[in-house]
Amino acid sequence: MSAIFSGHDGSADASPARAAVFIDKDGTLVEDVPDNVDPARVRFTPHALEALRMLAERGYPLIVVTNQPGLAYGRFTRAELTRLQLALAEMMQREGVLLTDFYACTHAPGPAGPVPACLCRVPAPGLLRQAARTHRIDLQRSWMVGDLLDDIEAGRRAGCRTVLLDVGSETVWRMSPLRTPHYRVHDLLEAARTIIASDEAATRLDEGVVPEAQLPQRGEPPGLMRHAASALQALARGPRAARAQPGDFGRLS
Ligand SMILES: [Zn+2]
């Protein structure tokens, strides 16, 4: 496991733990080019930068979590992976998006069985937990966004809420409660809007403005998640709509 941007261990920091958004890399943040470490071949997924800018502007640390077993298989070197990480952060920075950190499991998957080869390969939650310790992140208030059910499982195992980018990457659909996303969306922009709307609705609930019955229930089957997004959209136009940014919710459904 590597984390290249961590300058310090933030555990001594007295500030309250923050909510973060964890983002899978291949197929979620960038188009999936297997084992690619060439910055010239990096292409962001549709609306990725716009989505991340929205989240960054609202104060969410953005943290990439990714399996990169190509290192263990000798398909690229650590130096090449580090160069790719730095280039990715630079590309995002040029668009006004700060990448808070980047965590990669560089181990090979073990043989199928109950004992994993390492504790950091997604769907294990090791990378998220490590990030939480380093950056004082409240996992219960955080989000994991990915295009595979393994990403969802890693997020749920860490205690996060989860958003599945339903873009055709997942082909096996081995479902279980731990692999059931809280929301399903079609691109990162819809993911960002869903996260923002859900957290704003929860804040209003905390303030006693919205009856709980209007909020989507945890554990709803995925097919209902888009209805939940619509409910949140309606909610956003509700009593405290003036707080919402114009256009934030208009294209949600
Ligand atoms: Zn690992």
CSV table of C-alpha atoms and ligand atoms in Angstrom, one decimal:
chain,number,residue,atom,x,y,z
A,1,MET,CA,0.0,0.0,0.0
A,2,SER,CA,1.3,3.4,-0.9
A,3,ALA,CA,0.2,6.9,-0.1
A,4,ILE,CA,2.3,9.4,-1.8
A,5,PHE,CA,0.8,12.7,-0.7
A,6,SER,CA,0.6,12.1,3.0
A,7,GLY,CA,3.0,14.6,4.5
A,8,HIS,CA,2.2,13.9,8.1
A,9,ASP,CA,0.1,11.7,10.3
A,10,GLY,CA,-2.9,13.9,11.2
A,11,SER,CA,-3.9,11.9,14.2
A,12,ALA,CA,-2.5,14.5,16.6
A,13,ASP,CA,-4.7,17.1,15.0
A,14,ALA,CA,-7.5,18.4,17.3
A,15,SER,CA,-9.9,19.4,14.6
A,16,PRO,CA,-13.0,17.2,14.2
A,17,ALA,CA,-12.9,14.3,11.8
A,18,ARG,CA,-14.2,15.2,8.3
A,19,ALA,CA,-16.4,13.5,5.7
A,20,ALA,CA,-14.5,12.5,2.6
A,21,VAL,CA,-15.3,11.1,-0.8
A,22,PHE,CA,-13.2,8.0,-1.8
A,23,ILE,CA,-13.0,7.4,-5.5
A,24,ASP,CA,-12.0,4.3,-7.4
A,25,LYS,CA,-9.6,5.1,-10.2
A,26,ASP,CA,-10.0,2.8,-13.2
A,27,GLY,CA,-13.4,3.0,-14.8
A,28,THR,CA,-14.6,5.6,-12.2
A,29,LEU,CA,-12.2,8.6,-12.2
A,30,VAL,CA,-10.4,7.7,-15.5
A,31,GLU,CA,-11.3,5.4,-18.4
A,32,ASP,CA,-10.0,1.9,-17.7
A,33,VAL,CA,-6.8,1.2,-19.6
A,34,PRO,CA,-5.4,-1.9,-17.8
A,35,ASP,CA,-2.0,-1.4,-16.1
A,36,ASN,CA,-1.6,2.0,-17.7
A,37,VAL,CA,1.1,4.2,-16.1
A,38,ASP,CA,1.5,6.5,-19.1
A,39,PRO,CA,0.1,10.0,-18.2
A,40,ALA,CA,-0.5,10.7,-21.9
A,41,ARG,CA,-3.1,7.9,-22.0
A,42,VAL,CA,-5.1,9.1,-19.0
A,43,ARG,CA,-8.6,10.2,-20.0
A,44,PHE,CA,-11.1,11.3,-17.3
A,45,THR,CA,-14.5,9.8,-17.4
A,46,PRO,CA,-17.4,12.0,-18.5
A,47,HIS,CA,-17.9,15.1,-16.3
A,48,ALA,CA,-15.4,13.8,-13.7
A,49,LEU,CA,-13.6,17.1,-13.2
A,50,GLU,CA,-16.8,19.1,-12.9
A,51,ALA,CA,-18.1,16.6,-10.4
A,52,LEU,CA,-14.9,16.6,-8.3
A,53,ARG,CA,-14.8,20.4,-8.4
A,54,MET,CA,-18.4,20.5,-6.9
A,55,LEU,CA,-17.4,18.2,-4.1
A,56,ALA,CA,-14.1,20.0,-3.4
A,57,GLU,CA,-15.9,23.3,-3.3
A,58,ARG,CA,-18.1,21.9,-0.5
A,59,GLY,CA,-15.0,20.8,1.5
A,60,TYR,CA,-14.9,17.1,0.9
A,61,PRO,CA,-11.3,15.7,0.8
A,62,LEU,CA,-11.0,13.6,-2.4
A,63,ILE,CA,-9.1,10.4,-2.0
A,64,VAL,CA,-8.4,7.8,-4.7
A,65,VAL,CA,-8.4,4.2,-3.6
A,66,THR,CA,-7.3,1.7,-6.3
A,67,ASN,CA,-6.0,-1.9,-6.8
A,68,GLN,CA,-2.8,-1.8,-8.9
A,69,PRO,CA,-1.6,-5.5,-8.9
A,70,GLY,CA,0.4,-4.7,-12.1
A,71,LEU,CA,3.2,-3.8,-9.8
A,72,ALA,CA,3.3,-7.2,-8.2
A,73,TYR,CA,3.1,-8.8,-11.6
A,74,GLY,CA,6.0,-6.8,-12.8
A,75,ARG,CA,4.0,-4.9,-15.5
A,76,PHE,CA,5.2,-1.5,-14.2
A,77,THR,CA,7.6,-0.2,-11.5
A,78,ARG,CA,6.8,1.7,-8.4
A,79,ALA,CA,8.5,4.7,-9.9
A,80,GLU,CA,6.2,4.5,-12.9
A,81,LEU,CA,3.1,4.2,-10.7
A,82,THR,CA,4.3,7.2,-8.7
A,83,ARG,CA,4.8,9.3,-11.8
A,84,LEU,CA,1.3,8.4,-12.9
A,85,GLN,CA,-0.1,9.4,-9.5
A,86,LEU,CA,1.7,12.8,-9.6
A,87,ALA,CA,0.5,13.4,-13.2
A,88,LEU,CA,-3.0,12.6,-12.2
A,89,ALA,CA,-2.9,15.0,-9.3
A,90,GLU,CA,-1.4,17.7,-11.6
A,91,MET,CA,-4.1,17.2,-14.2
A,92,MET,CA,-6.7,17.7,-11.6
A,93,GLN,CA,-5.0,20.7,-10.0
A,94,ARG,CA,-4.9,22.4,-13.4
A,95,GLU,CA,-8.7,22.1,-13.4
A,96,GLY,CA,-8.9,23.5,-9.9
A,97,VAL,CA,-9.4,20.2,-8.1
A,98,LEU,CA,-7.2,19.2,-5.2
A,99,LEU,CA,-6.5,15.5,-4.9
A,100,THR,CA,-6.0,15.0,-1.1
A,101,ASP,CA,-4.4,11.6,-1.4
A,102,PHE,CA,-3.9,8.5,-3.5
A,103,TYR,CA,-3.9,5.0,-2.0
A,104,ALA,CA,-3.0,1.9,-4.0
A,105,CYS,CA,-2.9,-1.8,-3.1
A,106,THR,CA,0.0,-3.0,-5.2
A,107,HIS,CA,-0.3,-6.6,-4.1
A,108,ALA,CA,-1.4,-9.5,-6.3
A,109,PRO,CA,-4.7,-11.1,-5.4
A,110,GLY,CA,-4.2,-14.4,-3.4
A,111,PRO,CA,-5.8,-17.7,-4.3
A,112,ALA,CA,-9.5,-17.8,-3.9
A,113,GLY,CA,-10.5,-18.6,-0.4
A,114,PRO,CA,-11.4,-17.1,3.0
A,115,VAL,CA,-8.0,-15.7,3.8
A,116,PRO,CA,-7.0,-12.7,1.6
A,117,ALA,CA,-3.4,-12.2,0.6
A,118,CYS,CA,-3.4,-8.7,2.1
A,119,LEU,CA,-5.7,-6.4,4.0
A,120,CYS,CA,-5.7,-3.5,1.5
A,121,ARG,CA,-6.8,-5.0,-1.8
A,122,VAL,CA,-10.4,-3.8,-2.5
A,123,PRO,CA,-13.0,-5.2,-1.5
A,124,ALA,CA,-11.1,-5.2,1.8
A,125,PRO,CA,-11.4,-1.8,3.5
A,126,GLY,CA,-7.7,-1.4,4.4
A,127,LEU,CA,-7.0,1.5,2.1
A,128,LEU,CA,-10.0,3.5,3.4
A,129,ARG,CA,-9.1,2.8,7.0
A,130,GLN,CA,-5.5,3.9,6.4
A,131,ALA,CA,-6.7,7.1,4.8
A,132,ALA,CA,-9.1,7.8,7.6
A,133,ARG,CA,-6.3,7.5,10.2
A,134,THR,CA,-4.0,9.7,8.2
A,135,HIS,CA,-6.5,12.4,7.3
A,136,ARG,CA,-8.8,12.4,10.3
A,137,ILE,CA,-11.8,11.2,8.3
A,138,ASP,CA,-15.1,10.1,9.7
A,139,LEU,CA,-15.8,7.0,7.7
A,140,GLN,CA,-19.5,6.9,8.8
A,141,ARG,CA,-20.0,10.2,7.2
A,142,SER,CA,-17.9,9.5,4.1
A,143,TRP,CA,-18.7,8.1,0.7
A,144,MET,CA,-17.1,5.5,-1.6
A,145,VAL,CA,-17.8,5.8,-5.3
A,146,GLY,CA,-16.8,3.0,-7.8
A,147,ASP,CA,-17.9,1.1,-10.9
A,148,LEU,CA,-17.6,-2.4,-9.4
A,149,LEU,CA,-19.4,-4.1,-6.5
A,150,ASP,CA,-16.0,-4.7,-5.0
A,151,ASP,CA,-15.7,-0.9,-4.5
A,152,ILE,CA,-19.2,-0.9,-2.9
A,153,GLU,CA,-18.1,-3.8,-0.6
A,154,ALA,CA,-14.9,-2.0,0.5
A,155,GLY,CA,-16.9,1.2,1.2
A,156,ARG,CA,-19.6,-0.7,3.2
A,157,ARG,CA,-16.9,-2.7,5.1
A,158,ALA,CA,-15.3,0.6,6.1
A,159,GLY,CA,-18.7,2.0,7.2
A,160,CYS,CA,-19.2,4.5,4.4
A,161,ARG,CA,-22.1,5.2,2.2
A,162,THR,CA,-21.7,4.0,-1.3
A,163,VAL,CA,-22.5,5.1,-4.9
A,164,LEU,CA,-22.2,2.6,-7.8
A,165,LEU,CA,-21.3,4.1,-11.2
A,166,ASP,CA,-23.5,1.8,-13.3
A,167,VAL,CA,-21.5,2.1,-16.5
A,168,GLY,CA,-21.3,-1.5,-17.6
A,169,SER,CA,-18.0,-2.3,-15.8
A,170,GLU,CA,-19.6,-4.8,-13.4
A,171,THR,CA,-20.5,-8.1,-15.2
A,172,VAL,CA,-20.8,-10.6,-12.4
A,173,TRP,CA,-23.3,-9.0,-10.1
A,174,ARG,CA,-22.6,-11.2,-7.1
A,175,MET,CA,-24.9,-9.5,-4.7
A,176,SER,CA,-25.1,-9.5,-0.9
A,177,PRO,CA,-26.0,-6.8,1.6
A,178,LEU,CA,-22.4,-5.7,1.7
A,179,ARG,CA,-22.3,-5.4,-2.1
A,180,THR,CA,-25.6,-3.4,-2.4
A,181,PRO,CA,-24.9,0.2,-3.2
A,182,HIS,CA,-26.8,3.0,-1.4
A,183,TYR,CA,-27.2,4.7,-4.8
A,184,ARG,CA,-26.7,3.9,-8.4
A,185,VAL,CA,-25.8,6.6,-10.9
A,186,HIS,CA,-24.6,7.0,-14.5
A,187,ASP,CA,-21.6,9.3,-14.1
A,188,LEU,CA,-19.5,11.1,-11.6
A,189,LEU,CA,-21.5,14.3,-11.9
A,190,GLU,CA,-24.7,12.4,-10.9
A,191,ALA,CA,-22.7,10.8,-8.1
A,192,ALA,CA,-21.6,14.2,-6.8
A,193,ARG,CA,-25.1,15.6,-7.0
A,194,THR,CA,-26.4,12.6,-5.1
A,195,ILE,CA,-23.8,12.9,-2.4
A,196,ILE,CA,-24.4,16.6,-1.9
A,197,ALA,CA,-28.2,16.3,-1.9
A,198,SER,CA,-28.1,13.4,0.5
A,199,ASP,CA,-25.8,15.2,2.9
A,200,GLU,CA,-27.8,18.4,2.7
A,201,ALA,CA,-31.0,16.5,3.4
A,202,ALA,CA,-29.4,14.8,6.4
A,203,THR,CA,-28.3,18.2,7.7
A,204,ARG,CA,-31.8,19.5,7.4
A,205,LEU,CA,-33.0,16.4,9.2
A,206,ASP,CA,-30.5,17.2,12.0
A,207,GLU,CA,-32.0,20.6,12.2
A,208,GLY,CA,-35.5,19.2,12.5
A,209,VAL,CA,-36.8,20.6,9.3
A,210,VAL,CA,-37.6,17.5,7.3
A,211,PRO,CA,-39.6,14.5,8.6
A,212,GLU,CA,-37.6,11.3,8.5
A,213,ALA,CA,-40.1,9.5,6.3
A,214,GLN,CA,-39.1,11.7,3.3
A,215,LEU,CA,-35.5,10.4,3.4
A,216,PRO,CA,-34.4,7.4,1.5
A,217,GLN,CA,-34.0,4.3,3.7
A,218,ARG,CA,-30.7,2.6,4.0
A,219,GLY,CA,-30.7,-0.9,2.5
A,220,GLU,CA,-33.2,-0.2,-0.2
A,221,PRO,CA,-32.7,-2.5,-3.2
A,222,PRO,CA,-30.7,-0.8,-5.9
A,223,GLY,CA,-33.7,-0.5,-8.2
A,224,LEU,CA,-35.2,2.0,-5.8
A,225,MET,CA,-32.2,4.2,-5.5
A,226,ARG,CA,-33.1,6.4,-8.4
A,227,HIS,CA,-36.4,7.0,-6.8
A,228,ALA,CA,-34.5,8.0,-3.7
A,229,ALA,CA,-32.5,10.4,-5.8
A,230,SER,CA,-35.8,11.9,-7.1
A,231,ALA,CA,-37.1,12.2,-3.5
A,232,LEU,CA,-33.9,14.0,-2.6
A,233,GLN,CA,-34.4,16.2,-5.6
A,234,ALA,CA,-37.9,17.1,-4.4
A,235,LEU,CA,-36.6,17.6,-1.0
A,236,ALA,CA,-34.0,20.1,-2.3
A,237,ARG,CA,-36.8,22.2,-3.6
A,238,GLY,CA,-38.4,22.1,-0.2
A,239,PRO,CA,-38.5,24.4,2.8
A,240,ARG,CA,-34.8,25.4,2.6
A,241,ALA,CA,-34.4,25.4,-1.1
A,242,ALA,CA,-32.8,28.8,-1.0
A,243,ARG,CA,-29.7,27.1,0.3
A,244,ALA,CA,-29.3,24.9,-2.8
A,245,GLN,CA,-27.1,26.1,-5.6
A,246,PRO,CA,-29.1,26.9,-8.8
A,247,GLY,CA,-29.0,24.0,-11.2
A,248,ASP,CA,-27.6,21.5,-8.7
A,249,PHE,CA,-30.6,19.3,-8.7
A,250,GLY,CA,-32.4,20.2,-11.9
A,251,ARG,CA,-30.7,17.4,-14.0
A,252,LEU,CA,-30.5,14.8,-11.3
A,253,SER,CA,-33.1,12.4,-12.6
B,1,ZN,ZN,-2.8,-5.0,-0.7
